[in-house]
JSON list of C-alpha atoms in Angstrom, two decimals:
[
{"chain": "A", "resi": 1, "resn": "MET", "atom": "CA", "xyz": [-17.28, 12.41, -0.63]},
{"chain": "A", "resi": 2, "resn": "SER", "atom": "CA", "xyz": [-13.86, 11.10, -1.65]},
{"chain": "A", "resi": 3, "resn": "TYR", "atom": "CA", "xyz": [-13.16, 7.38, -1.98]},
{"chain": "A", "resi": 4, "resn": "LEU", "atom": "CA", "xyz": [-10.70, 7.41, 0.94]},
{"chain": "A", "resi": 5, "resn": "GLU", "atom": "CA", "xyz": [-11.17, 10.22, 3.42]},
{"chain": "A", "resi": 6, "resn": "VAL", "atom": "CA", "xyz": [-8.84, 10.84, 6.37]},
{"chain": "A", "resi": 7, "resn": "LYS", "atom": "CA", "xyz": [-10.02, 13.57, 8.73]},
{"chain": "A", "resi": 8, "resn": "ASN", "atom": "CA", "xyz": [-8.32, 15.10, 11.78]},
{"chain": "A", "resi": 9, "resn": "LEU", "atom": "CA", "xyz": [-6.41, 11.88, 12.41]},
{"chain": "A", "resi": 10, "resn": "LYS", "atom": "CA", "xyz": [-4.48, 11.75, 15.67]},
{"chain": "A", "resi": 11, "resn": "LYS", "atom": "CA", "xyz": [-2.58, 8.91, 17.32]},
{"chain": "A", "resi": 12, "resn": "VAL", "atom": "CA", "xyz": [-1.00, 9.09, 20.76]},
{"chain": "A", "resi": 13, "resn": "TYR", "atom": "CA", "xyz": [0.96, 6.21, 22.24]},
{"chain": "A", "resi": 14, "resn": "SER", "atom": "CA", "xyz": [1.06, 6.32, 26.03]},
{"chain": "A", "resi": 15, "resn": "SER", "atom": "CA", "xyz": [3.78, 4.65, 28.08]},
{"chain": "A", "resi": 16, "resn": "HIS", "atom": "CA", "xyz": [2.72, 1.66, 30.16]},
{"chain": "A", "resi": 17, "resn": "LYS", "atom": "CA", "xyz": [4.76, 3.03, 33.04]},
{"chain": "A", "resi": 18, "resn": "GLY", "atom": "CA", "xyz": [3.23, 6.47, 33.01]},
{"chain": "A", "resi": 19, "resn": "GLY", "atom": "CA", "xyz": [6.03, 8.07, 31.03]},
{"chain": "A", "resi": 20, "resn": "THR", "atom": "CA", "xyz": [5.77, 10.77, 28.37]},
{"chain": "A", "resi": 21, "resn": "ALA", "atom": "CA", "xyz": [3.10, 10.13, 25.73]},
{"chain": "A", "resi": 22, "resn": "VAL", "atom": "CA", "xyz": [4.29, 10.02, 22.11]},
{"chain": "A", "resi": 23, "resn": "GLU", "atom": "CA", "xyz": [2.16, 11.82, 19.53]},
{"chain": "A", "resi": 24, "resn": "ALA", "atom": "CA", "xyz": [2.77, 9.84, 16.34]},
{"chain": "A", "resi": 25, "resn": "LEU", "atom": "CA", "xyz": [0.07, 11.62, 14.33]},
{"chain": "A", "resi": 26, "resn": "LYS", "atom": "CA", "xyz": [-1.11, 15.14, 15.19]},
{"chain": "A", "resi": 27, "resn": "ASN", "atom": "CA", "xyz": [-3.75, 16.23, 12.70]},
{"chain": "A", "resi": 28, "resn": "VAL", "atom": "CA", "xyz": [-3.63, 14.36, 9.42]},
{"chain": "A", "resi": 29, "resn": "ASN", "atom": "CA", "xyz": [-6.10, 15.33, 6.72]},
{"chain": "A", "resi": 30, "resn": "PHE", "atom": "CA", "xyz": [-6.17, 14.12, 3.13]},
{"chain": "A", "resi": 31, "resn": "SER", "atom": "CA", "xyz": [-8.38, 12.34, 0.65]},
{"chain": "A", "resi": 32, "resn": "VAL", "atom": "CA", "xyz": [-7.81, 9.92, -2.21]},
{"chain": "A", "resi": 33, "resn": "GLU", "atom": "CA", "xyz": [-10.11, 9.59, -5.20]},
{"chain": "A", "resi": 34, "resn": "GLN", "atom": "CA", "xyz": [-11.01, 6.24, -6.69]},
{"chain": "A", "resi": 35, "resn": "GLY", "atom": "CA", "xyz": [-8.35, 5.18, -9.19]},
{"chain": "A", "resi": 36, "resn": "GLU", "atom": "CA", "xyz": [-5.62, 7.45, -7.78]},
{"chain": "A", "resi": 37, "resn": "TYR", "atom": "CA", "xyz": [-2.03, 6.34, -7.25]},
{"chain": "A", "resi": 38, "resn": "VAL", "atom": "CA", "xyz": [-0.63, 8.16, -4.22]},
{"chain": "A", "resi": 39, "resn": "ALA", "atom": "CA", "xyz": [2.79, 7.87, -2.57]},
{"chain": "A", "resi": 40, "resn": "ILE", "atom": "CA", "xyz": [3.45, 8.88, 1.03]},
{"chain": "A", "resi": 41, "resn": "MET", "atom": "CA", "xyz": [6.95, 9.98, 2.01]},
{"chain": "A", "resi": 42, "resn": "GLY", "atom": "CA", "xyz": [8.66, 11.32, 5.11]},
{"chain": "A", "resi": 43, "resn": "GLU", "atom": "CA", "xyz": [11.67, 10.77, 7.33]},
{"chain": "A", "resi": 44, "resn": "SER", "atom": "CA", "xyz": [11.84, 7.88, 9.78]},
{"chain": "A", "resi": 45, "resn": "GLY", "atom": "CA", "xyz": [9.66, 8.68, 12.77]},
{"chain": "A", "resi": 46, "resn": "SER", "atom": "CA", "xyz": [7.44, 11.06, 10.80]},
{"chain": "A", "resi": 47, "resn": "GLY", "atom": "CA", "xyz": [4.33, 8.92, 11.34]},
{"chain": "A", "resi": 48, "resn": "LYS", "atom": "CA", "xyz": [4.15, 7.10, 7.99]},
{"chain": "A", "resi": 49, "resn": "SER", "atom": "CA", "xyz": [4.04, 3.60, 9.46]},
{"chain": "A", "resi": 50, "resn": "THR", "atom": "CA", "xyz": [1.47, 4.61, 12.08]},
{"chain": "A", "resi": 51, "resn": "LEU", "atom": "CA", "xyz": [-0.71, 6.10, 9.36]},
{"chain": "A", "resi": 52, "resn": "LEU", "atom": "CA", "xyz": [-0.42, 2.98, 7.21]},
{"chain": "A", "resi": 53, "resn": "ASN", "atom": "CA", "xyz": [-1.35, 0.73, 10.15]},
{"chain": "A", "resi": 54, "resn": "ILE", "atom": "CA", "xyz": [-4.49, 2.80, 10.76]},
{"chain": "A", "resi": 55, "resn": "LEU", "atom": "CA", "xyz": [-5.42, 2.73, 7.06]},
{"chain": "A", "resi": 56, "resn": "ALA", "atom": "CA", "xyz": [-4.89, -1.04, 7.12]},
{"chain": "A", "resi": 57, "resn": "ALA", "atom": "CA", "xyz": [-7.31, -1.33, 10.08]},
{"chain": "A", "resi": 58, "resn": "LEU", "atom": "CA", "xyz": [-4.45, -2.80, 12.12]},
{"chain": "A", "resi": 59, "resn": "ASP", "atom": "CA", "xyz": [-4.51, 0.07, 14.62]},
{"chain": "A", "resi": 60, "resn": "LYS", "atom": "CA", "xyz": [-7.11, 2.56, 15.82]},
{"chain": "A", "resi": 61, "resn": "PRO", "atom": "CA", "xyz": [-6.66, 6.33, 15.94]},
{"chain": "A", "resi": 62, "resn": "THR", "atom": "CA", "xyz": [-6.85, 8.26, 19.19]},
{"chain": "A", "resi": 63, "resn": "ALA", "atom": "CA", "xyz": [-9.07, 10.78, 17.41]},
{"chain": "A", "resi": 64, "resn": "GLY", "atom": "CA", "xyz": [-10.30, 11.52, 13.91]},
{"chain": "A", "resi": 65, "resn": "SER", "atom": "CA", "xyz": [-11.76, 9.23, 11.27]},
{"chain": "A", "resi": 66, "resn": "VAL", "atom": "CA", "xyz": [-11.00, 7.09, 8.23]},
{"chain": "A", "resi": 67, "resn": "ARG", "atom": "CA", "xyz": [-13.67, 6.33, 5.63]},
{"chain": "A", "resi": 68, "resn": "LEU", "atom": "CA", "xyz": [-13.20, 4.04, 2.65]},
{"chain": "A", "resi": 69, "resn": "ASP", "atom": "CA", "xyz": [-15.96, 4.09, 0.06]},
{"chain": "A", "resi": 70, "resn": "GLY", "atom": "CA", "xyz": [-18.24, 5.70, 2.65]},
{"chain": "A", "resi": 71, "resn": "ARG", "atom": "CA", "xyz": [-17.59, 3.13, 5.41]},
{"chain": "A", "resi": 72, "resn": "ASN", "atom": "CA", "xyz": [-16.25, 4.58, 8.64]},
{"chain": "A", "resi": 73, "resn": "PHE", "atom": "CA", "xyz": [-13.59, 2.29, 10.11]},
{"chain": "A", "resi": 74, "resn": "ALA", "atom": "CA", "xyz": [-14.88, 3.15, 13.59]},
{"chain": "A", "resi": 75, "resn": "GLU", "atom": "CA", "xyz": [-18.15, 1.39, 12.73]},
{"chain": "A", "resi": 76, "resn": "ILE", "atom": "CA", "xyz": [-16.44, -1.92, 11.94]},
{"chain": "A", "resi": 77, "resn": "ARG", "atom": "CA", "xyz": [-16.90, -4.28, 14.86]},
{"chain": "A", "resi": 78, "resn": "GLU", "atom": "CA", "xyz": [-13.81, -6.00, 16.26]},
{"chain": "A", "resi": 79, "resn": "ALA", "atom": "CA", "xyz": [-15.10, -9.41, 15.13]},
{"chain": "A", "resi": 80, "resn": "GLU", "atom": "CA", "xyz": [-15.52, -8.13, 11.56]},
{"chain": "A", "resi": 81, "resn": "VAL", "atom": "CA", "xyz": [-12.16, -6.38, 11.14]},
{"chain": "A", "resi": 82, "resn": "ALA", "atom": "CA", "xyz": [-10.23, -9.34, 9.72]},
{"chain": "A", "resi": 83, "resn": "VAL", "atom": "CA", "xyz": [-12.98, -10.12, 7.20]},
{"chain": "A", "resi": 84, "resn": "TYR", "atom": "CA", "xyz": [-13.30, -6.45, 6.21]},
{"chain": "A", "resi": 85, "resn": "ARG", "atom": "CA", "xyz": [-9.53, -6.23, 5.69]},
{"chain": "A", "resi": 86, "resn": "ARG", "atom": "CA", "xyz": [-9.48, -9.39, 3.58]},
{"chain": "A", "resi": 87, "resn": "ASP", "atom": "CA", "xyz": [-12.41, -8.35, 1.40]},
{"chain": "A", "resi": 88, "resn": "ASN", "atom": "CA", "xyz": [-11.55, -4.69, 0.87]},
{"chain": "A", "resi": 89, "resn": "LEU", "atom": "CA", "xyz": [-7.80, -4.16, 1.24]},
{"chain": "A", "resi": 90, "resn": "GLY", "atom": "CA", "xyz": [-4.87, -5.56, -0.70]},
{"chain": "A", "resi": 91, "resn": "PHE", "atom": "CA", "xyz": [-1.38, -5.53, 0.84]},
{"chain": "A", "resi": 92, "resn": "VAL", "atom": "CA", "xyz": [2.11, -5.51, -0.68]},
{"chain": "A", "resi": 93, "resn": "PHE", "atom": "CA", "xyz": [4.97, -5.60, 1.83]},
{"chain": "A", "resi": 94, "resn": "GLN", "atom": "CA", "xyz": [8.71, -4.99, 1.63]},
{"chain": "A", "resi": 95, "resn": "GLU", "atom": "CA", "xyz": [9.52, -8.54, 2.77]},
{"chain": "A", "resi": 96, "resn": "PHE", "atom": "CA", "xyz": [6.82, -10.13, 0.58]},
{"chain": "A", "resi": 97, "resn": "ASN", "atom": "CA", "xyz": [5.15, -11.99, 3.53]},
{"chain": "A", "resi": 98, "resn": "LEU", "atom": "CA", "xyz": [4.83, -15.22, 1.56]},
{"chain": "A", "resi": 99, "resn": "LEU", "atom": "CA", "xyz": [4.59, -18.58, 3.34]},
{"chain": "A", "resi": 100, "resn": "ASP", "atom": "CA", "xyz": [7.61, -20.74, 2.45]},
{"chain": "A", "resi": 101, "resn": "THR", "atom": "CA", "xyz": [5.63, -23.97, 2.96]},
{"chain": "A", "resi": 102, "resn": "PHE", "atom": "CA", "xyz": [3.12, -22.91, 0.28]},
{"chain": "A", "resi": 103, "resn": "THR", "atom": "CA", "xyz": [3.73, -22.71, -3.46]},
{"chain": "A", "resi": 104, "resn": "LEU", "atom": "CA", "xyz": [3.37, -19.28, -5.04]},
{"chain": "A", "resi": 105, "resn": "GLU", "atom": "CA", "xyz": [-0.01, -20.42, -6.36]},
{"chain": "A", "resi": 106, "resn": "ASP", "atom": "CA", "xyz": [-1.25, -21.39, -2.91]},
{"chain": "A", "resi": 107, "resn": "ASN", "atom": "CA", "xyz": [0.07, -18.15, -1.42]},
{"chain": "A", "resi": 108, "resn": "ILE", "atom": "CA", "xyz": [-1.92, -16.18, -3.99]},
{"chain": "A", "resi": 109, "resn": "TYR", "atom": "CA", "xyz": [-5.03, -18.28, -3.39]},
{"chain": "A", "resi": 110, "resn": "LEU", "atom": "CA", "xyz": [-4.88, -17.84, 0.40]},
{"chain": "A", "resi": 111, "resn": "PRO", "atom": "CA", "xyz": [-7.25, -14.84, 0.76]},
{"chain": "A", "resi": 112, "resn": "LEU", "atom": "CA", "xyz": [-9.73, -16.56, -1.58]},
{"chain": "A", "resi": 113, "resn": "VAL", "atom": "CA", "xyz": [-9.51, -19.82, 0.40]},
{"chain": "A", "resi": 114, "resn": "LEU", "atom": "CA", "xyz": [-10.22, -17.87, 3.59]},
{"chain": "A", "resi": 115, "resn": "ALA", "atom": "CA", "xyz": [-13.22, -16.32, 1.83]},
{"chain": "A", "resi": 116, "resn": "GLY", "atom": "CA", "xyz": [-14.58, -19.82, 1.02]},
{"chain": "A", "resi": 117, "resn": "LYS", "atom": "CA", "xyz": [-14.05, -19.69, -2.75]},
{"chain": "A", "resi": 118, "resn": "ARG", "atom": "CA", "xyz": [-13.90, -22.95, -4.74]},
{"chain": "A", "resi": 119, "resn": "TYR", "atom": "CA", "xyz": [-10.90, -24.00, -6.82]},
{"chain": "A", "resi": 120, "resn": "PRO", "atom": "CA", "xyz": [-12.44, -23.50, -10.30]},
{"chain": "A", "resi": 121, "resn": "GLU", "atom": "CA", "xyz": [-13.36, -19.91, -9.40]},
{"chain": "A", "resi": 122, "resn": "MET", "atom": "CA", "xyz": [-9.93, -19.24, -7.87]},
{"chain": "A", "resi": 123, "resn": "ASN", "atom": "CA", "xyz": [-8.17, -20.70, -10.88]},
{"chain": "A", "resi": 124, "resn": "GLY", "atom": "CA", "xyz": [-10.28, -18.59, -13.23]},
{"chain": "A", "resi": 125, "resn": "LEU", "atom": "CA", "xyz": [-9.29, -15.45, -11.33]},
{"chain": "A", "resi": 126, "resn": "LEU", "atom": "CA", "xyz": [-5.59, -16.33, -11.15]},
{"chain": "A", "resi": 127, "resn": "GLU", "atom": "CA", "xyz": [-4.94, -17.25, -14.80]},
{"chain": "A", "resi": 128, "resn": "PRO", "atom": "CA", "xyz": [-5.24, -13.75, -16.33]},
{"chain": "A", "resi": 129, "resn": "ILE", "atom": "CA", "xyz": [-3.42, -12.14, -13.37]},
{"chain": "A", "resi": 130, "resn": "ALA", "atom": "CA", "xyz": [-0.53, -14.60, -13.51]},
{"chain": "A", "resi": 131, "resn": "LYS", "atom": "CA", "xyz": [-0.21, -14.06, -17.25]},
{"chain": "A", "resi": 132, "resn": "LYS", "atom": "CA", "xyz": [-0.25, -10.28, -16.83]},
{"chain": "A", "resi": 133, "resn": "LEU", "atom": "CA", "xyz": [2.38, -10.38, -14.08]},
{"chain": "A", "resi": 134, "resn": "GLY", "atom": "CA", "xyz": [4.60, -12.87, -15.90]},
{"chain": "A", "resi": 135, "resn": "ILE", "atom": "CA", "xyz": [4.49, -15.60, -13.24]},
{"chain": "A", "resi": 136, "resn": "ALA", "atom": "CA", "xyz": [2.30, -18.23, -14.93]},
{"chain": "A", "resi": 137, "resn": "ASP", "atom": "CA", "xyz": [5.27, -20.58, -15.40]},
{"chain": "A", "resi": 138, "resn": "ILE", "atom": "CA", "xyz": [6.48, -20.45, -11.77]},
{"chain": "A", "resi": 139, "resn": "LEU", "atom": "CA", "xyz": [3.22, -20.83, -9.85]},
{"chain": "A", "resi": 140, "resn": "LYS", "atom": "CA", "xyz": [4.14, -24.34, -8.65]},
{"chain": "A", "resi": 141, "resn": "LYS", "atom": "CA", "xyz": [7.48, -23.17, -7.25]},
{"chain": "A", "resi": 142, "resn": "TYR", "atom": "CA", "xyz": [8.03, -22.24, -3.60]},
{"chain": "A", "resi": 143, "resn": "PRO", "atom": "CA", "xyz": [9.11, -18.73, -2.51]},
{"chain": "A", "resi": 144, "resn": "TYR", "atom": "CA", "xyz": [12.66, -19.91, -1.70]},
{"chain": "A", "resi": 145, "resn": "GLU", "atom": "CA", "xyz": [13.02, -21.17, -5.28]},
{"chain": "A", "resi": 146, "resn": "VAL", "atom": "CA", "xyz": [12.42, -17.83, -7.01]},
{"chain": "A", "resi": 147, "resn": "SER", "atom": "CA", "xyz": [13.97, -14.36, -7.11]},
{"chain": "A", "resi": 148, "resn": "GLY", "atom": "CA", "xyz": [12.97, -11.34, -5.04]},
{"chain": "A", "resi": 149, "resn": "GLY", "atom": "CA", "xyz": [11.28, -9.76, -8.03]},
{"chain": "A", "resi": 150, "resn": "GLN", "atom": "CA", "xyz": [9.27, -12.92, -8.70]},
{"chain": "A", "resi": 151, "resn": "LYS", "atom": "CA", "xyz": [8.25, -13.10, -5.04]},
{"chain": "A", "resi": 152, "resn": "GLN", "atom": "CA", "xyz": [7.05, -9.52, -5.15]},
{"chain": "A", "resi": 153, "resn": "ARG", "atom": "CA", "xyz": [5.05, -10.17, -8.30]},
{"chain": "A", "resi": 154, "resn": "ALA", "atom": "CA", "xyz": [3.39, -13.11, -6.53]},
{"chain": "A", "resi": 155, "resn": "ALA", "atom": "CA", "xyz": [2.65, -10.79, -3.61]},
{"chain": "A", "resi": 156, "resn": "VAL", "atom": "CA", "xyz": [1.07, -8.28, -6.01]},
{"chain": "A", "resi": 157, "resn": "ALA", "atom": "CA", "xyz": [-1.04, -11.09, -7.50]},
{"chain": "A", "resi": 158, "resn": "ARG", "atom": "CA", "xyz": [-2.21, -12.05, -4.00]},
{"chain": "A", "resi": 159, "resn": "ALA", "atom": "CA", "xyz": [-3.06, -8.39, -3.32]},
{"chain": "A", "resi": 160, "resn": "ILE", "atom": "CA", "xyz": [-5.17, -7.85, -6.44]},
{"chain": "A", "resi": 161, "resn": "ILE", "atom": "CA", "xyz": [-6.87, -11.25, -6.81]},
{"chain": "A", "resi": 162, "resn": "THR", "atom": "CA", "xyz": [-9.65, -10.21, -4.40]},
{"chain": "A", "resi": 163, "resn": "SER", "atom": "CA", "xyz": [-10.32, -7.02, -6.41]},
{"chain": "A", "resi": 164, "resn": "PRO", "atom": "CA", "xyz": [-9.66, -4.83, -3.36]},
{"chain": "A", "resi": 165, "resn": "LYS", "atom": "CA", "xyz": [-10.98, -1.30, -3.03]},
{"chain": "A", "resi": 166, "resn": "ILE", "atom": "CA", "xyz": [-7.44, -0.10, -2.35]},
{"chain": "A", "resi": 167, "resn": "ILE", "atom": "CA", "xyz": [-3.93, -1.55, -2.38]},
{"chain": "A", "resi": 168, "resn": "LEU", "atom": "CA", "xyz": [-1.73, -0.49, 0.53]},
{"chain": "A", "resi": 169, "resn": "ALA", "atom": "CA", "xyz": [1.96, -0.94, -0.29]},
{"chain": "A", "resi": 170, "resn": "ASP", "atom": "CA", "xyz": [4.60, -0.65, 2.44]},
{"chain": "A", "resi": 171, "resn": "GLU", "atom": "CA", "xyz": [8.09, -0.01, 1.00]},
{"chain": "A", "resi": 172, "resn": "PRO", "atom": "CA", "xyz": [7.33, -2.46, -1.86]},
{"chain": "A", "resi": 173, "resn": "THR", "atom": "CA", "xyz": [10.68, -1.88, -3.61]},
{"chain": "A", "resi": 174, "resn": "GLY", "atom": "CA", "xyz": [12.78, -1.94, -0.44]},
{"chain": "A", "resi": 175, "resn": "ALA", "atom": "CA", "xyz": [14.07, -5.50, -0.87]},
{"chain": "A", "resi": 176, "resn": "LEU", "atom": "CA", "xyz": [14.39, -5.42, -4.66]},
{"chain": "A", "resi": 177, "resn": "ASP", "atom": "CA", "xyz": [17.32, -4.79, -6.97]},
{"chain": "A", "resi": 178, "resn": "SER", "atom": "CA", "xyz": [17.16, -2.05, -9.59]},
{"chain": "A", "resi": 179, "resn": "ARG", "atom": "CA", "xyz": [15.75, -4.22, -12.38]},
{"chain": "A", "resi": 180, "resn": "SER", "atom": "CA", "xyz": [13.07, -5.78, -10.18]},
{"chain": "A", "resi": 181, "resn": "THR", "atom": "CA", "xyz": [12.17, -2.32, -8.86]},
{"chain": "A", "resi": 182, "resn": "ASP", "atom": "CA", "xyz": [11.62, -1.09, -12.41]},
{"chain": "A", "resi": 183, "resn": "GLU", "atom": "CA", "xyz": [9.44, -4.12, -13.17]},
{"chain": "A", "resi": 184, "resn": "LEU", "atom": "CA", "xyz": [7.33, -3.66, -10.05]},
{"chain": "A", "resi": 185, "resn": "LEU", "atom": "CA", "xyz": [6.81, 0.06, -10.64]},
{"chain": "A", "resi": 186, "resn": "ARG", "atom": "CA", "xyz": [5.76, -0.66, -14.22]},
{"chain": "A", "resi": 187, "resn": "LEU", "atom": "CA", "xyz": [3.26, -3.23, -12.94]},
{"chain": "A", "resi": 188, "resn": "PHE", "atom": "CA", "xyz": [1.88, -0.78, -10.38]},
{"chain": "A", "resi": 189, "resn": "SER", "atom": "CA", "xyz": [1.40, 1.82, -13.10]},
{"chain": "A", "resi": 190, "resn": "GLU", "atom": "CA", "xyz": [-0.38, -0.72, -15.34]},
{"chain": "A", "resi": 191, "resn": "ILE", "atom": "CA", "xyz": [-2.63, -1.89, -12.50]},
{"chain": "A", "resi": 192, "resn": "ASN", "atom": "CA", "xyz": [-3.43, 1.73, -11.65]},
{"chain": "A", "resi": 193, "resn": "GLU", "atom": "CA", "xyz": [-4.20, 2.57, -15.27]},
{"chain": "A", "resi": 194, "resn": "ALA", "atom": "CA", "xyz": [-6.69, -0.32, -15.20]},
{"chain": "A", "resi": 195, "resn": "GLY", "atom": "CA", "xyz": [-8.50, 1.47, -12.35]},
{"chain": "A", "resi": 196, "resn": "GLN", "atom": "CA", "xyz": [-6.89, 0.12, -9.17]},
{"chain": "A", "resi": 197, "resn": "THR", "atom": "CA", "xyz": [-6.48, 2.63, -6.34]},
{"chain": "A", "resi": 198, "resn": "ILE", "atom": "CA", "xyz": [-2.98, 2.43, -4.80]},
{"chain": "A", "resi": 199, "resn": "LEU", "atom": "CA", "xyz": [-1.52, 4.06, -1.69]},
{"chain": "A", "resi": 200, "resn": "MET", "atom": "CA", "xyz": [2.21, 3.43, -1.27]},
{"chain": "A", "resi": 201, "resn": "VAL", "atom": "CA", "xyz": [4.48, 4.33, 1.64]},
{"chain": "A", "resi": 202, "resn": "THR", "atom": "CA", "xyz": [8.07, 4.60, 0.46]},
{"chain": "A", "resi": 203, "resn": "HIS", "atom": "CA", "xyz": [11.49, 6.08, 1.16]},
{"chain": "A", "resi": 204, "resn": "SER", "atom": "CA", "xyz": [12.40, 5.68, -2.51]},
{"chain": "A", "resi": 205, "resn": "VAL", "atom": "CA", "xyz": [12.26, 8.83, -4.64]},
{"chain": "A", "resi": 206, "resn": "LYS", "atom": "CA", "xyz": [12.24, 6.60, -7.71]},
{"chain": "A", "resi": 207, "resn": "ALA", "atom": "CA", "xyz": [9.20, 4.66, -6.46]},
{"chain": "A", "resi": 208, "resn": "ALA", "atom": "CA", "xyz": [7.36, 7.85, -5.45]},
{"chain": "A", "resi": 209, "resn": "SER", "atom": "CA", "xyz": [8.01, 9.42, -8.85]},
{"chain": "A", "resi": 210, "resn": "SER", "atom": "CA", "xyz": [5.92, 6.68, -10.47]},
{"chain": "A", "resi": 211, "resn": "ALA", "atom": "CA", "xyz": [2.83, 7.85, -8.52]},
{"chain": "A", "resi": 212, "resn": "ASN", "atom": "CA", "xyz": [0.44, 10.58, -9.62]},
{"chain": "A", "resi": 213, "resn": "ARG", "atom": "CA", "xyz": [0.53, 12.41, -6.29]},
{"chain": "A", "resi": 214, "resn": "VAL", "atom": "CA", "xyz": [3.01, 12.49, -3.41]},
{"chain": "A", "resi": 215, "resn": "LEU", "atom": "CA", "xyz": [2.10, 13.35, 0.18]},
{"chain": "A", "resi": 216, "resn": "PHE", "atom": "CA", "xyz": [4.90, 14.36, 2.54]},
{"chain": "A", "resi": 217, "resn": "ILE", "atom": "CA", "xyz": [4.47, 13.66, 6.27]},
{"chain": "A", "resi": 218, "resn": "LYS", "atom": "CA", "xyz": [6.50, 15.61, 8.81]},
{"chain": "A", "resi": 219, "resn": "ASP", "atom": "CA", "xyz": [6.14, 15.46, 12.60]},
{"chain": "A", "resi": 220, "resn": "GLY", "atom": "CA", "xyz": [2.82, 13.67, 12.34]},
{"chain": "A", "resi": 221, "resn": "GLU", "atom": "CA", "xyz": [1.18, 16.05, 9.86]},
{"chain": "A", "resi": 222, "resn": "VAL", "atom": "CA", "xyz": [0.84, 16.45, 6.10]},
{"chain": "A", "resi": 223, "resn": "PHE", "atom": "CA", "xyz": [3.61, 18.94, 5.32]},
{"chain": "A", "resi": 224, "resn": "HIS", "atom": "CA", "xyz": [3.17, 19.29, 1.57]},
{"chain": "A", "resi": 225, "resn": "GLN", "atom": "CA", "xyz": [1.94, 17.46, -1.51]},
{"chain": "A", "resi": 226, "resn": "LEU", "atom": "CA", "xyz": [2.95, 17.30, -5.14]},
{"chain": "A", "resi": 227, "resn": "TYR", "atom": "CA", "xyz": [0.75, 16.51, -8.12]},
{"chain": "A", "resi": 228, "resn": "ARG", "atom": "CA", "xyz": [2.23, 14.97, -11.26]},
{"chain": "A", "resi": 229, "resn": "GLY", "atom": "CA", "xyz": [0.18, 17.02, -13.68]},
{"chain": "A", "resi": 230, "resn": "GLN", "atom": "CA", "xyz": [2.00, 16.81, -17.01]},
{"chain": "A", "resi": 231, "resn": "ASP", "atom": "CA", "xyz": [5.38, 16.04, -15.42]},
{"chain": "A", "resi": 232, "resn": "SER", "atom": "CA", "xyz": [7.44, 13.07, -16.53]},
{"chain": "A", "resi": 233, "resn": "ASN", "atom": "CA", "xyz": [8.83, 10.65, -13.94]},
{"chain": "A", "resi": 234, "resn": "GLU", "atom": "CA", "xyz": [12.16, 12.47, -14.17]},
{"chain": "A", "resi": 235, "resn": "GLN", "atom": "CA", "xyz": [10.58, 15.89, -13.57]},
{"chain": "A", "resi": 236, "resn": "LEU", "atom": "CA", "xyz": [8.54, 14.60, -10.63]},
{"chain": "A", "resi": 237, "resn": "TYR", "atom": "CA", "xyz": [11.69, 12.89, -9.26]},
{"chain": "A", "resi": 238, "resn": "SER", "atom": "CA", "xyz": [13.42, 16.27, -9.22]},
{"chain": "A", "resi": 239, "resn": "LYS", "atom": "CA", "xyz": [10.53, 17.98, -7.43]},
{"chain": "A", "resi": 240, "resn": "ILE", "atom": "CA", "xyz": [10.34, 15.19, -4.84]},
{"chain": "A", "resi": 241, "resn": "SER", "atom": "CA", "xyz": [14.07, 15.46, -4.16]},
{"chain": "A", "resi": 242, "resn": "GLU", "atom": "CA", "xyz": [13.75, 19.23, -3.65]},
{"chain": "A", "resi": 243, "resn": "THR", "atom": "CA", "xyz": [10.85, 18.76, -1.23]},
{"chain": "A", "resi": 244, "resn": "LEU", "atom": "CA", "xyz": [12.73, 16.09, 0.77]},
{"chain": "A", "resi": 245, "resn": "THR", "atom": "CA", "xyz": [15.67, 18.53, 1.08]},
{"chain": "A", "resi": 246, "resn": "LEU", "atom": "CA", "xyz": [13.23, 21.15, 2.38]},
{"chain": "A", "resi": 247, "resn": "LEU", "atom": "CA", "xyz": [11.91, 18.61, 4.90]},
{"chain": "A", "resi": 248, "resn": "ALA", "atom": "CA", "xyz": [15.39, 17.69, 6.08]},
{"chain": "A", "resi": 249, "resn": "THR", "atom": "CA", "xyz": [16.53, 21.29, 6.47]},
{"chain": "A", "resi": 250, "resn": "GLY", "atom": "CA", "xyz": [13.45, 22.43, 8.36]},
{"chain": "A", "resi": 251, "resn": "GLY", "atom": "CA", "xyz": [12.01, 24.54, 5.56]},
{"chain": "A", "resi": 252, "resn": "GLU", "atom": "CA", "xyz": [8.51, 25.91, 5.57]},
{"chain": "A", "resi": 253, "resn": "ARG", "atom": "CA", "xyz": [5.54, 24.55, 3.62]},
{"chain": "A", "resi": 254, "resn": "ALA", "atom": "CA", "xyz": [5.49, 25.57, 0.01]}
]
């Protein structure tokens, strides 16, 4: 069994007033092995956000299943969902989702505080991460005092400090300039090389070309996928661009 297994996933949103139901996901099937770095791409309205919400245990599918490390999400009781999410999933968002009234350090500690960890243990976990991410000297600053790139690095630190089974990244480079984007993608690659499983939803061809596999979603289904193989980032970038053109022009699956 794969580390993350998505089978026959379907999501239908019904109108409260009895209008036409919207099928956001039709029949999504894919798997992710432990230690993989996978990007998910597709046009707006393709079902990417719905899929990510289900993988984040923020929404439930109409049909089908999601298993992470053998655990079926359907078996997680409502009262346990928040704890399961905190202990097993790491999140990196486009808008950082940092609390302005907390220092960067306290923002990073938050999931550990909620898990009942003591300060010496939290500090021991943060020190090597902060050093690796280049934020050790700004931990006492507040989010509004640092750059977008520094905020995103703090968000990455918060995501990995719990040693999650998988990091779910939602447009992580969307609010960053070119230099900060390059820094974040380098960090993601380093974290992945150290064994962290990453699943990233993105519109950015550049961001997707840093992954080892790219899934393309179209009309609520997996349309195509690309594997890096021996390709460089530049070669994968070119293949992704060609596939997106195929998507936009209504081409058939390769």
